[in-house]
Short mmCIF file of C-alpha atoms in Angstrom, two decimals:
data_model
loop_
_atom_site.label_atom_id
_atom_site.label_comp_id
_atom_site.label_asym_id
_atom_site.label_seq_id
_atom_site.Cartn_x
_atom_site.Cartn_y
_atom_site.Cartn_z
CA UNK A 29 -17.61 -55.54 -85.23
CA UNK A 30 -17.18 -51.94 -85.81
CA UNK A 31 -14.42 -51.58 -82.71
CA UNK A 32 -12.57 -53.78 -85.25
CA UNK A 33 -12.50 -52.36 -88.19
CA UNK A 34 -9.76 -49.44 -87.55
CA UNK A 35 -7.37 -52.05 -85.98
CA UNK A 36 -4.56 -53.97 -86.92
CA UNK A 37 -1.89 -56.40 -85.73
CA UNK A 38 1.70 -55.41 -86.40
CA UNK A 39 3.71 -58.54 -87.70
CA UNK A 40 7.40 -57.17 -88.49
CA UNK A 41 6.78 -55.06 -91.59
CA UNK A 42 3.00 -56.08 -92.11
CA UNK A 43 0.86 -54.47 -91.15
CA UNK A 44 -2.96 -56.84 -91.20
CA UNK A 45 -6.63 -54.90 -90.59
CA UNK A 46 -8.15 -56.96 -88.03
CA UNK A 47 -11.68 -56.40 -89.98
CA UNK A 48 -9.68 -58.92 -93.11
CA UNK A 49 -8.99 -62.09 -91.28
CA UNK A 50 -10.93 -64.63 -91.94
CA UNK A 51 -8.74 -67.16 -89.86
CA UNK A 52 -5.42 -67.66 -88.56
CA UNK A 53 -3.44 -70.16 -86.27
CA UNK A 54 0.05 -72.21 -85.28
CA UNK A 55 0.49 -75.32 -87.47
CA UNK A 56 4.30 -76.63 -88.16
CA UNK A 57 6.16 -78.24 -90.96
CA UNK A 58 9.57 -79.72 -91.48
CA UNK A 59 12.44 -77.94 -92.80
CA UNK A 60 15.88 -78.44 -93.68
CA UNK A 61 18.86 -77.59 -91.71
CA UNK A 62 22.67 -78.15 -92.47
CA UNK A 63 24.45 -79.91 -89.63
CA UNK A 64 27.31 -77.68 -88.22
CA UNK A 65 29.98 -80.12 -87.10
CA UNK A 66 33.23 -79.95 -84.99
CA UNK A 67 36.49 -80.25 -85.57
CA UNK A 68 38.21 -82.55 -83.56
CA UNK A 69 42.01 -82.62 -84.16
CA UNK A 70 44.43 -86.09 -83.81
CA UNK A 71 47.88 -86.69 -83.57
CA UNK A 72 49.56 -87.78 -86.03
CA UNK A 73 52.85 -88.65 -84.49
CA UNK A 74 54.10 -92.63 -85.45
CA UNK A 75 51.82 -95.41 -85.65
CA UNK A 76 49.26 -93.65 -84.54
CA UNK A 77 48.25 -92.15 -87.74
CA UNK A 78 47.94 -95.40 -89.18
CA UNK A 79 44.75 -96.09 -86.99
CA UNK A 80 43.30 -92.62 -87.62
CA UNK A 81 39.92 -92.62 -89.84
CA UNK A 82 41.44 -89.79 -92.04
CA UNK A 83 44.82 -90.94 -92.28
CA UNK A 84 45.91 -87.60 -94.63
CA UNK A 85 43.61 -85.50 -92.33
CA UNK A 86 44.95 -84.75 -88.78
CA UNK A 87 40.73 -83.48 -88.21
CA UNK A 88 37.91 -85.41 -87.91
CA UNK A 89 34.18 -83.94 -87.90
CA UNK A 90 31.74 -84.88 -85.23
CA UNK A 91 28.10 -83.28 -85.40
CA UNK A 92 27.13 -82.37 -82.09
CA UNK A 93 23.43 -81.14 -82.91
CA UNK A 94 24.66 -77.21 -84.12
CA UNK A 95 22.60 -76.60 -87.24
CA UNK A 96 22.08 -73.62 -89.37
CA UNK A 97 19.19 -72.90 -91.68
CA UNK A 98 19.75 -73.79 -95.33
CA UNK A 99 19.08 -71.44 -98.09
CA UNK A 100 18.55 -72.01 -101.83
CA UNK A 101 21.98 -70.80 -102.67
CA UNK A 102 23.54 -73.57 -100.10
CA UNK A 103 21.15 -76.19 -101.30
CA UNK A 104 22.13 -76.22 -104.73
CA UNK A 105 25.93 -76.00 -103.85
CA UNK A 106 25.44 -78.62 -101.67
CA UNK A 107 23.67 -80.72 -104.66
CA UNK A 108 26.40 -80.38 -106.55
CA UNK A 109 29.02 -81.43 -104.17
CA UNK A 110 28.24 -82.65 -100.33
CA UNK A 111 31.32 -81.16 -98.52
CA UNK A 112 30.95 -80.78 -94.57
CA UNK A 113 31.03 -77.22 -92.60
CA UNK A 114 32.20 -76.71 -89.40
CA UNK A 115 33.20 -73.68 -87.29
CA UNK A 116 36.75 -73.19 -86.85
CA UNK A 117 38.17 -71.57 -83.58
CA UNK A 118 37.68 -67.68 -85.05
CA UNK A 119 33.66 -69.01 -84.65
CA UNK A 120 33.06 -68.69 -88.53
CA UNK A 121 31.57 -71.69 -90.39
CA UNK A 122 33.71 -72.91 -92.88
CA UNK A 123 33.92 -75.88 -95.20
CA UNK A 124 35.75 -78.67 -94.72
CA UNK A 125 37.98 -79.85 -98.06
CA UNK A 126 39.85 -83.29 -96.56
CA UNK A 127 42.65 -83.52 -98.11
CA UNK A 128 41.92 -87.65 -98.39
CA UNK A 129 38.40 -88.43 -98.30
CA UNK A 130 38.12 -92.37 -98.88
CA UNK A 131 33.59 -92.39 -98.77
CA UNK A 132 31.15 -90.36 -100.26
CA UNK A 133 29.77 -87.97 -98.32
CA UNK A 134 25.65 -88.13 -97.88
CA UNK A 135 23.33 -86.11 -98.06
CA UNK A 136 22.44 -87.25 -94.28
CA UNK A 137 25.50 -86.38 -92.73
CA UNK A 138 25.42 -83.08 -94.35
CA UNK A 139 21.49 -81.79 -94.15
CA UNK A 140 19.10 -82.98 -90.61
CA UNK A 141 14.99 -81.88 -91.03
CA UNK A 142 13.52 -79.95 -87.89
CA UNK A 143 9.73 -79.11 -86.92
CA UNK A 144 9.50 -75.62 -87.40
CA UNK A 145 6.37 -73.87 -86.39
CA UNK A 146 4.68 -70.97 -87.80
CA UNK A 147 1.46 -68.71 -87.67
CA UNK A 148 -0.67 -68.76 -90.11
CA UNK A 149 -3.42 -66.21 -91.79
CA UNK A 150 -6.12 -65.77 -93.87
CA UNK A 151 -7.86 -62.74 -95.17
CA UNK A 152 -11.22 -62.74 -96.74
CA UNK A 153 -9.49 -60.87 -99.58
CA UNK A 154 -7.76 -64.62 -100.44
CA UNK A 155 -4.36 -63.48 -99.21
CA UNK A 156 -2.34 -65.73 -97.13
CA UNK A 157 0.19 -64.85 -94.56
CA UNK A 158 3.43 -67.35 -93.22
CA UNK A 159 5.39 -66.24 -90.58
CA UNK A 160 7.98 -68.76 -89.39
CA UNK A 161 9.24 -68.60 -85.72
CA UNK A 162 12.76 -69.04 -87.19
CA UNK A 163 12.93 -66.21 -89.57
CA UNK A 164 10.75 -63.46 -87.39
CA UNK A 165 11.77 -61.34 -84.28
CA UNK A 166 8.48 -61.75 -82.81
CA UNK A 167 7.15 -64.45 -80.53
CA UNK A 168 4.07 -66.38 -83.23
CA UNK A 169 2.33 -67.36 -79.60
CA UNK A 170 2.45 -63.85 -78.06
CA UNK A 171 1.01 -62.74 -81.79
CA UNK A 172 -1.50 -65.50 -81.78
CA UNK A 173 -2.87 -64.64 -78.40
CA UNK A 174 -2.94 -61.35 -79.80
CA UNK A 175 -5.23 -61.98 -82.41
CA UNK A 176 -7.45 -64.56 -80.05
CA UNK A 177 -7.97 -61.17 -77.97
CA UNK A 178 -8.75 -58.65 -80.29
CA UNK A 179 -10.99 -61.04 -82.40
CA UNK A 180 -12.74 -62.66 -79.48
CA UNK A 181 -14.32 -59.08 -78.13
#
């Protein structure tokens, strides 16, 4: 126990004494995501654009699986009006303002949950430490073995 107490694991800008933790592991939890869709351009030329879903619109939206990670700020624009976002040819995400929309858009189509993972620890001083694997620059498994090694001397 005393080779423990001067070290520490480095976790981005914390810094934990070894000697502290009390326990620590990977668990996961669900988080929300907005769906990044693509724009998918139609002709509009004669009777075609009668048969066209948007028939104002010469762009339809299809969600391919491209998410992004949705912050407060988003969420609460979103609440207050669901518009879709996709990214445009330039590669920036932008949203989409039809110029006909004929349905409401849902919540669904515009936010998708994903199983994030994270590690997880405990100090016997009662603080306790999140690190998601989606909002860290380290690996949480590489830390994790980490800690199994210098706690399991």
């Amino acid at each position: 126990m005393d080779e423990k107490r001067g070290k520490f694991i480095v976790l981005g800008k914390k810094r934990i004494k070894i000697g502290n933790i009390k326990n620590y592991g990977i668990s996961s939890s669900m988080k929300d995501y907005e769906k990044i869709y693509k724009p998918i351009e139609h002709s509009k030329r004669g009777l075609a654009r009668l048969f066209l879903k948007y028939p104002f619109n010469n762009i339809e939206l299809v969600w391919e699986g491209e998410t992004e990670k949705l912050t407060e700020d988003r969420r609460l624009e979103l609440i207050g009006s669901c518009q879709k976002r996709y990214r445009n040819k330039e590669g920036e995400i932008v949203t989409f303002y039809p110029f006909y929309q004929s349905t409401e858009t849902t919540w669904d189509e515009i936010v998708t949950e994903k199983e994030i993972k994270y590690l997880y620890i405990t100090t016997f001083q009662k603080d306790n430490f999140v690190f998601y694997e989606d909002e860290v620059e380290f690996n949480i498994f590489d830390k994790c073995k980490e800690l199994d090694n210098l706690l399991c001397i």
